[in-house]
XYZ file of C-alpha atoms in Angstrom:
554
model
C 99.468 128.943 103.425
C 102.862 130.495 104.231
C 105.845 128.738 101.256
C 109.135 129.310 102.859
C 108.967 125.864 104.711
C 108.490 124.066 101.559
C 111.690 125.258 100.102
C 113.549 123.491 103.384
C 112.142 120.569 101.058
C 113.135 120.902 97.741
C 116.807 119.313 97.983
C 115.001 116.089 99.327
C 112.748 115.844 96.464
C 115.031 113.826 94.346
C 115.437 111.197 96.761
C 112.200 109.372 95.837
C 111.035 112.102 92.736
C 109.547 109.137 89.912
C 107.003 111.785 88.160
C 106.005 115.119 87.847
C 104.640 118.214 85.868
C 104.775 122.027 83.548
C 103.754 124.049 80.852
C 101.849 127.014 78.746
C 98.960 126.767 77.242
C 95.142 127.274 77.663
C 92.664 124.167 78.520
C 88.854 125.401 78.941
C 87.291 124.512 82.273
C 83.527 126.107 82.365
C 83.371 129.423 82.124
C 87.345 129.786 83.268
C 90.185 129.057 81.992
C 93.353 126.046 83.291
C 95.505 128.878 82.525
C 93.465 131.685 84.192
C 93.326 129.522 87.285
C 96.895 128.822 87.099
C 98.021 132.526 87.368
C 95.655 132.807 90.708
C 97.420 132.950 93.950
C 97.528 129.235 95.229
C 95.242 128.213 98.122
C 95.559 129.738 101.209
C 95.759 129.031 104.701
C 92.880 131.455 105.377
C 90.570 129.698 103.048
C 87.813 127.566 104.645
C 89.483 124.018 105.707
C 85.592 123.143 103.657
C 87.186 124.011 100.565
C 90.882 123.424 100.659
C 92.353 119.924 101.729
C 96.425 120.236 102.504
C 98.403 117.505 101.948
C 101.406 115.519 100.970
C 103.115 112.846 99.185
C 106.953 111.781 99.395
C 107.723 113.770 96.233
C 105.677 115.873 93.283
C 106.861 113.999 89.827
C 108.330 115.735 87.576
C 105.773 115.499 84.991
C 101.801 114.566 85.392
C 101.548 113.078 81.899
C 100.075 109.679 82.094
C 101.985 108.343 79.142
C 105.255 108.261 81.571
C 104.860 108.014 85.036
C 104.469 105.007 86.546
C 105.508 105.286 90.121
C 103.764 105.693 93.517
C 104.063 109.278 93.675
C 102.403 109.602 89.793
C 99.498 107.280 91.008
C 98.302 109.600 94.090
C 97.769 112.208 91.727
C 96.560 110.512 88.327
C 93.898 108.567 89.830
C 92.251 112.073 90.481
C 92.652 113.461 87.121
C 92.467 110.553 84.470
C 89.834 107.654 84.436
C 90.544 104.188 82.575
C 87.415 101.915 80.905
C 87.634 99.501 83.715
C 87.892 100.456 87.684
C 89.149 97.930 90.716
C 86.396 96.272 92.843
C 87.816 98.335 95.727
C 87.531 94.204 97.825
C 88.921 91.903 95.621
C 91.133 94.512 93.223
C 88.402 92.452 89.947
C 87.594 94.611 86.708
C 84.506 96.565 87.006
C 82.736 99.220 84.571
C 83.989 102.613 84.169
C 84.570 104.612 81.062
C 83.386 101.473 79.486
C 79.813 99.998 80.014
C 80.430 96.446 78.790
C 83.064 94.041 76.937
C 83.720 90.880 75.239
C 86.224 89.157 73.376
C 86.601 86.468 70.779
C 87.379 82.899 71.916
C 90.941 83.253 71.727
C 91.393 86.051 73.539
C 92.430 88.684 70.780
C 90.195 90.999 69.847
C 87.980 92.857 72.643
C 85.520 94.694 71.815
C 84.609 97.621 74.767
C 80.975 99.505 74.560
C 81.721 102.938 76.337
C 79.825 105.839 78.463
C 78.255 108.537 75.862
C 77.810 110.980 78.624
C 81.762 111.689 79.662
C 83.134 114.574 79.353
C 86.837 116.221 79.944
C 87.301 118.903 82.328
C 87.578 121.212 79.710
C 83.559 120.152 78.431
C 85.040 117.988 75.346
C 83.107 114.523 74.828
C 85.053 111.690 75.215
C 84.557 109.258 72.420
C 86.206 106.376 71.327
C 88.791 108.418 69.235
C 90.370 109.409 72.704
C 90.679 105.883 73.722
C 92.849 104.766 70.540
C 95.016 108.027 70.846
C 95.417 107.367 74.464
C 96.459 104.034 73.639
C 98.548 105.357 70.494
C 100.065 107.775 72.583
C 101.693 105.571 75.669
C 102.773 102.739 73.214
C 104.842 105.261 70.882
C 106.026 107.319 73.918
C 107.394 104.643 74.947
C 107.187 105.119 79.026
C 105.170 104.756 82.215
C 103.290 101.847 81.752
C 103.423 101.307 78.077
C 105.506 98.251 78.967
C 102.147 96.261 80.493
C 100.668 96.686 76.117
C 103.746 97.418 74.280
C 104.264 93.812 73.062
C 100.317 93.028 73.864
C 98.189 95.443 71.552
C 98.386 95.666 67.957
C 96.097 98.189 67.230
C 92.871 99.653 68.224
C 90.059 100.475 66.033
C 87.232 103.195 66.553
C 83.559 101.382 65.008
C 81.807 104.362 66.413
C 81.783 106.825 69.250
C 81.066 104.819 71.524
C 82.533 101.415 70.231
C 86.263 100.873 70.378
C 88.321 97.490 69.295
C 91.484 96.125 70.923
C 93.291 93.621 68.897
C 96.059 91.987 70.417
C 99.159 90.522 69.315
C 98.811 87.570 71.393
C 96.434 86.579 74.056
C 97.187 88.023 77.719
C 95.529 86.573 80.360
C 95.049 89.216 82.707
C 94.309 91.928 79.718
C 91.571 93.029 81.313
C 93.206 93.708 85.207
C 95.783 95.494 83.404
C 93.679 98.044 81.896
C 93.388 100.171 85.220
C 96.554 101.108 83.917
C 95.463 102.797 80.719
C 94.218 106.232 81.410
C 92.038 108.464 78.860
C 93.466 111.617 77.659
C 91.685 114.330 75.638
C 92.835 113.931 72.492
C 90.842 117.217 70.956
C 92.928 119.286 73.510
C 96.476 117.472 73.371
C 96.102 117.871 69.173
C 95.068 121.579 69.805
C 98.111 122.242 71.613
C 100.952 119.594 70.405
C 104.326 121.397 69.921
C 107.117 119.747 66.711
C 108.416 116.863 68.540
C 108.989 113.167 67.289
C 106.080 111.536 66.539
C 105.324 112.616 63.199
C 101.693 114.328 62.557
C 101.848 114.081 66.578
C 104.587 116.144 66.676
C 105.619 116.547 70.553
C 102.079 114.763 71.261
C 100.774 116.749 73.758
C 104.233 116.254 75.962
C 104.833 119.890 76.710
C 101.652 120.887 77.310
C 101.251 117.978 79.911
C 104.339 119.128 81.662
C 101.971 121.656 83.748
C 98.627 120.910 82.958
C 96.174 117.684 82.718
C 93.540 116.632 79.731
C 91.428 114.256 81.990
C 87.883 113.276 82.750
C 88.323 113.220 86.245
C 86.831 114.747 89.595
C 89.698 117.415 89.370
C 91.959 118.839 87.642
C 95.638 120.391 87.757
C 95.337 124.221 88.411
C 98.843 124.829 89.385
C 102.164 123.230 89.329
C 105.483 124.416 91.151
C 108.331 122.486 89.728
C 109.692 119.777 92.814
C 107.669 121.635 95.254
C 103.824 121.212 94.491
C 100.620 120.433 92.476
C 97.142 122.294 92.935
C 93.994 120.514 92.324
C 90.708 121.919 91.201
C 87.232 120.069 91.457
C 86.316 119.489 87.641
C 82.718 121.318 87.090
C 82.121 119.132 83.705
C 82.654 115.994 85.751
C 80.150 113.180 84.593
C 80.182 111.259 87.688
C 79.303 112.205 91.355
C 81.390 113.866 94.004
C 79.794 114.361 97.649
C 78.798 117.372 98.163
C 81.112 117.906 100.873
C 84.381 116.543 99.116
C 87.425 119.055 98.971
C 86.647 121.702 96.145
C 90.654 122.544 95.991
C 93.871 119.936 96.977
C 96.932 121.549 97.766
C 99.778 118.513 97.374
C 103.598 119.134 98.946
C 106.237 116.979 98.679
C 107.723 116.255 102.068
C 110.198 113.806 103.841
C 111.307 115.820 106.332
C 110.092 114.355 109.835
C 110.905 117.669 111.429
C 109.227 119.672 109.385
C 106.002 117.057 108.946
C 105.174 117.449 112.375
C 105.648 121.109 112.766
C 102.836 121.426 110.263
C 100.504 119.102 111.189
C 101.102 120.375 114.529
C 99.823 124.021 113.267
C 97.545 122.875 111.149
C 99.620 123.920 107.823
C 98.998 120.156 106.906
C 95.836 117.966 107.174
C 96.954 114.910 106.056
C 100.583 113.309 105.990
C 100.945 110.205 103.464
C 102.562 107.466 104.892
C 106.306 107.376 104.633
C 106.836 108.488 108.155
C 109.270 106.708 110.617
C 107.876 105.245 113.580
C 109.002 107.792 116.257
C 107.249 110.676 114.275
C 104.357 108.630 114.399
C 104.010 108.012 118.019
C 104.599 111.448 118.653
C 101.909 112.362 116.551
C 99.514 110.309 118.041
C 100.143 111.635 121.379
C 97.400 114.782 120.020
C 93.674 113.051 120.310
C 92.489 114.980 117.320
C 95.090 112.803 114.753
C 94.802 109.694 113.770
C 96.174 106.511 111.547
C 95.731 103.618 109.857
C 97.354 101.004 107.539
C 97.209 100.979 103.988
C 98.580 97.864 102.409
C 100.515 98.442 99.674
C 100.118 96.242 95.834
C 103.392 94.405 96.948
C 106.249 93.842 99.419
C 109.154 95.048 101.144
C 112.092 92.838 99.976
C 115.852 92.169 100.549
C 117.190 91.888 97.272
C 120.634 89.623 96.848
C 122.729 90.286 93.690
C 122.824 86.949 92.016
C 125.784 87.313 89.644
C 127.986 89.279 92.375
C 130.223 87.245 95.176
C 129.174 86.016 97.803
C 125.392 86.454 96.768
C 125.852 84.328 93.599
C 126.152 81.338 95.422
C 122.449 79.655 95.893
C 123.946 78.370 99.779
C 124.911 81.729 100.428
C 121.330 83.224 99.853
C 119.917 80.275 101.638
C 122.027 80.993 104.747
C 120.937 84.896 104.392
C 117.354 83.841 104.310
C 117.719 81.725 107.604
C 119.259 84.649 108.839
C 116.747 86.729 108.381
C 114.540 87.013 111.584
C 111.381 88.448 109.832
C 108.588 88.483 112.240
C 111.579 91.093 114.433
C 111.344 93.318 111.326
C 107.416 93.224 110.827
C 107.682 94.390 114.667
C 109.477 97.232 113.770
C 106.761 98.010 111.519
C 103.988 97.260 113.948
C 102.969 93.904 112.996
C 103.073 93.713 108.949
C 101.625 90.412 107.474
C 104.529 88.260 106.609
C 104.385 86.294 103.272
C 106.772 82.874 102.294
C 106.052 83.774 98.911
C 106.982 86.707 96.847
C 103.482 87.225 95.951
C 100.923 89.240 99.206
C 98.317 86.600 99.832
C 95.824 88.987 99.309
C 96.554 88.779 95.043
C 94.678 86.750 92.734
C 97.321 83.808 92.351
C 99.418 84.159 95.423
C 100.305 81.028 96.661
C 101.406 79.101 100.112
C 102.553 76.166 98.632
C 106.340 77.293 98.648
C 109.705 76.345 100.346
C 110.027 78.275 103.233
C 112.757 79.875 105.701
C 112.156 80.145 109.383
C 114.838 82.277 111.574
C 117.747 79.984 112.629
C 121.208 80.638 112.659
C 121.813 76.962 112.916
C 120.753 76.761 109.238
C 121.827 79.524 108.184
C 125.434 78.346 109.107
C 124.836 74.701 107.397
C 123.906 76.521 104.372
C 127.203 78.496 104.638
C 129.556 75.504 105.163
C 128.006 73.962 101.636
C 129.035 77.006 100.120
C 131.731 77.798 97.327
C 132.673 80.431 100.268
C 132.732 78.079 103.731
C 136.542 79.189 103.877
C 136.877 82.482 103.043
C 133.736 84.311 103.360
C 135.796 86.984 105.455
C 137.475 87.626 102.477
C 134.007 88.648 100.586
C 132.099 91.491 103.121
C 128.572 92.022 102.185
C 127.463 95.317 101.491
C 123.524 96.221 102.315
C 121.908 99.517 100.989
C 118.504 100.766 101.577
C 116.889 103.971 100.620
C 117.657 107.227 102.723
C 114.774 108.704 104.243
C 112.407 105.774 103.430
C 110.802 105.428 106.847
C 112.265 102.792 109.133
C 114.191 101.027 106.483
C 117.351 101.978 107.846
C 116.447 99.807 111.144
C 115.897 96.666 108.534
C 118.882 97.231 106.943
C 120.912 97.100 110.658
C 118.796 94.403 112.030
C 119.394 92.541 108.831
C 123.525 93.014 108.942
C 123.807 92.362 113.175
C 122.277 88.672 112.157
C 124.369 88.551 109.526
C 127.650 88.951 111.265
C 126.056 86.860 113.996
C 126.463 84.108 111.280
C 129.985 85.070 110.010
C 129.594 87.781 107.545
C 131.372 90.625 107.189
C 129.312 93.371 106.691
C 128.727 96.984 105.592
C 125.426 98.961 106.021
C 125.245 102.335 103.277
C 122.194 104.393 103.564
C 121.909 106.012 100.133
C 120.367 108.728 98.714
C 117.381 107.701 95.888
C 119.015 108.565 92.411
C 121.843 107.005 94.005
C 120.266 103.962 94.459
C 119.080 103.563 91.696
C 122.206 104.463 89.445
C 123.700 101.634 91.598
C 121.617 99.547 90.439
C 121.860 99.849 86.939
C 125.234 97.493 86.630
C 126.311 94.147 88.143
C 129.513 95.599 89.583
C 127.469 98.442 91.828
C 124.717 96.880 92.495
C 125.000 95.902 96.398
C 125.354 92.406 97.679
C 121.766 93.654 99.010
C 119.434 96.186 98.942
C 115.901 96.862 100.827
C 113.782 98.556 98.682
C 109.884 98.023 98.217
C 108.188 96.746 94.257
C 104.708 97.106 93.946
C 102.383 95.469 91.017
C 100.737 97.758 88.413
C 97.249 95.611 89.366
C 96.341 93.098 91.581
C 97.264 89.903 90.312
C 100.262 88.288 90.793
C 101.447 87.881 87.254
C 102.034 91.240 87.132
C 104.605 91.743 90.662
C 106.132 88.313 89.070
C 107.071 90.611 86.079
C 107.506 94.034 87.339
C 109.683 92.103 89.996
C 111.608 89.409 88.618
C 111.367 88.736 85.210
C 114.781 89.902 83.063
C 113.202 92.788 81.797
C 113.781 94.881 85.425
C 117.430 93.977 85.894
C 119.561 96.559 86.248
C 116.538 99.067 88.040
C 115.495 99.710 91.766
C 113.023 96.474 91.170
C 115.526 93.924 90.716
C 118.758 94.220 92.195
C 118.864 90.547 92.101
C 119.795 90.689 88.398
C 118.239 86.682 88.064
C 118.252 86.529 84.263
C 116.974 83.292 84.049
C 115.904 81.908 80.661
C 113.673 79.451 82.217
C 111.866 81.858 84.181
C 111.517 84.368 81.914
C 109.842 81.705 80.004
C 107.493 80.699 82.641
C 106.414 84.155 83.462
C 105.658 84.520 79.426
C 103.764 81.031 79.637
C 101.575 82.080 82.368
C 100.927 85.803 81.255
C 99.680 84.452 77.808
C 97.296 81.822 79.739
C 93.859 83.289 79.156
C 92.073 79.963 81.107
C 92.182 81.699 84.925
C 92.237 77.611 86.284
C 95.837 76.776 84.451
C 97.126 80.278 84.628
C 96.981 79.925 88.909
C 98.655 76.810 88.515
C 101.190 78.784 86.428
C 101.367 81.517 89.050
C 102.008 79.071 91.937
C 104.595 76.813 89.751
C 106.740 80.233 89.613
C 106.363 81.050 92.981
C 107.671 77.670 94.347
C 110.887 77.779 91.483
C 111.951 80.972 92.960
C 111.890 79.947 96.368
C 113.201 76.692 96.069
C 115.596 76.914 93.043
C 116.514 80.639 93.016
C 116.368 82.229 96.297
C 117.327 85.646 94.917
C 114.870 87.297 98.061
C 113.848 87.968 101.407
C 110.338 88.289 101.501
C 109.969 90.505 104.300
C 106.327 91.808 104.893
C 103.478 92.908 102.808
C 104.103 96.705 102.001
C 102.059 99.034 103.791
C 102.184 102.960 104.428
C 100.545 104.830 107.467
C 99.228 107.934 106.951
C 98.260 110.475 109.853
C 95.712 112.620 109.342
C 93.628 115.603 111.233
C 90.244 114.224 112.101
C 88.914 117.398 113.101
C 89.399 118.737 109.148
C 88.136 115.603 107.477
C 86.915 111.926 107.425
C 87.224 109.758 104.535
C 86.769 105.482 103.523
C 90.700 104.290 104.361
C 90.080 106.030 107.882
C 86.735 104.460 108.761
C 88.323 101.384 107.745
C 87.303 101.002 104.367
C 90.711 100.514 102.855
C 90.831 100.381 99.146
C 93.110 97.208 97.496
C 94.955 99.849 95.396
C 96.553 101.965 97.503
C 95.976 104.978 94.910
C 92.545 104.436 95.434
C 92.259 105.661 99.114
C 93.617 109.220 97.887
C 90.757 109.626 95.535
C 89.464 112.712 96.803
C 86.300 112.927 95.814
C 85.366 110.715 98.710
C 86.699 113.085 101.167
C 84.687 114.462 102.926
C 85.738 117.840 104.554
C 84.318 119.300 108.255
């Protein structure tokens, strides 16, 4: 495959860039070596279209070590590499076996007890025993990243019985323990020891971070062959895999970060590309489509696209003021310009375990939005207090939200501003009071599907000041209630919880506009491949329907 179009690329990586990978050292895979595969030319474009699948993703992290990404662009590539004990029921998002073959768990909730698989192994032929699971677990809690924040303040320790008996014991019961544990992913701990660096962790020294920069330690279908820093990762189907890939899945996946609509279709046009992931505005779409051999489909996303107001800023700190926005707000217009996303009153998609419709809602009218205004601390001078409204450059459509959004504002009486802004931008805006926006459109997504944990990731005080809450509530009492309901193992009272939450933000804190279940569309080639997502088997996770093992190539 010719490179000199990806560099056209590279300056646009940093817009939406949350993970990545590189590094030295030798991991074992059969009878070859990571490293000797690494110094291999990458894929070409005159290999078989049987062995190589080409695709992309809206930016290559900057490191593929499991212990600290935790974004959407770490997921597409991690669920390929490194398996967790527990796996989503691909329907209902519900805790199924993996890694591990059973559990239970005392009556309070604080000590599980997880039987695993004794026929794993790591892509380099290692066993995986329970050892790996309690330095995987070790490992993110001490790093300190990723998603360490889901067990940071939840596990206490873990302790190996055998090798194939492992015991969580928890500082306090978590409800949804189990959910969150497709989160945790299993690292060789044999190979990160074998090739730790001095770092910061004591007799871990670097643990494994440098080595993970540009390679992987995983037990999954593939494995990382090559890495190209902001430009590219190369997977390689794992020969020591345990489990079963069809026979006609991908051998090799070459991953490119792109944004560039340009540049996407001029290379799924030649056939450069197979598959484009979905961050891809409307018009390139419909162009697309206009060639009978491509296709697309809708893959909802594990949360929503939202208008975030800044609470503790003027005009947006005023609860009438974010009412009138609301009523404003002319949602099922911006679902159109999405092609017909499901709407949601509450924060929460209706498709996760504890979403709830029992919450105040707000229909389009400008005739409430303007009541709302004229109970306001601003009724006489909201000219005097313009309302800026920021939203992520080259995130799709986004931009149209945004100006659809400010026209029915001014409609109202606003005076308003419209900044499209570059991603580390964004989110260094976001990181004070005084620069966060009076809004910003940006999409949060829950770590697993279950409402507590969008409730936390989204609005609880611990996200204020990132691209997840621009709202900067920090509200004691719901801080408190999110805790409450978390810590709720009883599933009954802790969806009571769950909806009680739900209804206080939409009635008592309107901090934001709800506007439509997240989704991407990706376009694919049908004449290269077929997989699940695109016969309409869509996965819950969204990871999950760019596990590539189920491809299946033509």
């Amino acid at each position: 495959m010719k490179k000199k179009w990806i560099f056209l690329t590279v300056c646009l990586m940093a817009l939406m860039g949350l993970v990545g990978c590189s590094g030295n050292k030798t991991q074992e895979t059969g009878e070859k070596t990571q490293a000797a595969v690494a110094t291999e030319a990458p894929v070409s474009a005159e290999k078989t279209v049987r062995d190589t699948l080409r695709t992309t993703q809206t930016a290559i992290p900057d490191t593929c070590d499991p212990a600290k990404g935790s974004g959407e662009n770490d997921d597409l590539i991690f669920v390929n590499i490194y398996e967790t004990l527990v796996y989503p029921n691909a329907t209902t998002g519900d805790a199924e076996p993996l890694l591990a073959t059973s559990w239970t768990s005392d009556n309070d909730g604080l000590k599980w007890t997880f039987t695993l698989r004794d026929d794993v192994k790591f892509s380099d032929g290692t066993p995986m025993t329970a050892n790996d699971v309690k330095y995987s677990v070790d490992r993110l809690i001490a790093i300190g990243e990723g998603f360490s924040y889901i067990f940071k303040d939840v596990i206490a320790s873990v302790d190996v019985v055998d090798d194939t008996t492992v015991v969580f014991n928890l500082k306090k019961s978590f409800g949804p323990f189990i959910s969150s544990l497709i989160k945790l992913r299993i690292v060789n701990s044999t190979l990160l020891k074998a090739n730790q660096l001095d770092g910061n962790y004591g007799e871990n020294g670097d643990y494994g971070t440098t080595y993970l920069l540009n390679h992987s330690a995983g037990s999954g279908p593939y494995y990382i062959s090559t890495f190209n820093v902001n430009d590219s990762v190369y997977l390689t189907e794992n020969s020591n895999y345990w489990g079963a890939i069809n026979d006609k899945a991908p051998k090799s996946v070459e991953i490119t970060g792109l944004l560039d609509a340009a540049t996407s279709k001029m290379l799924l046009n030649s056939g450069e590309v197979d598959l484009l992931h979905g961050r891809q505005v409307s018009t390139t779409l419909k162009s697309l489509l206009t060639n009978p051999e491509f296709a697309t489909t809708s893959i909802a996303e594990t949360g929503m696209n939202y208008f975030m107001m800044n609470t503790k800023k003027a005009p947006t700190d005023d609860l009438h003021i974010r009412k009138a926005i609301s009523y404003a707000c002319d949602r099922n217009a911006m679902s159109a310009i999405y092609g017909g996303m499901e709407l949601s009153d509450s924060p929460i998609p209706s498709s996760f375990w504890g979403a709830t419709d029992d919450v105040t809602t707000y229909p389009y009218s400008e005739e409430d939005a303007k009541k709302e205004i004229a109970l306001s601390s601003y009724a006489n001078n909201l000219a005097d207090y313009p309302v800026e409204i920021a939203y992520i450059q080259g995130n799709g459509d986004t931009g149209k939200l945004a100006m659809l959004l400010g026209s029915e504002l001014e409609a109202v009486g606003f005076t308003v501003k419209i900044s499209e802004v570059p991603w580390v931008l964004f989110c260094d805006n976001a990181a004070t009071v005084e620069t966060s926006p009076s809004i910003t459109n940006a999409n949060s997504n829950a770590s697993y599907p279950e409402a507590g944990s969008l409730l936390e990731v989204k609005f609880s005080s611990m996200t204020a000041g990132t691209f997840n809450q621009n709202e900067w509530i920090l509200d004691d009492k719901l801080d408190a209630m999110i805790a409450d309901s978390l810590a709720t193992v009883d599933n009954d009272a802790r969806l009571a919880k769950y909806a009680e939450i739900q209804k206080y933000l939409t009635t008592d804190v309107v901090p934001t506009i709800n506007t439509f279940v997240g989704a991407v569309k990706p376009i694919w080639n049908t004449s290269v491949f077929s997989w699940p997502a695109g016969e309409g088997s869509v996965h819950v996770l969204e990871e999950y329907n760019y596990y590539y093992a189920d491809f299946m190539m033509k």
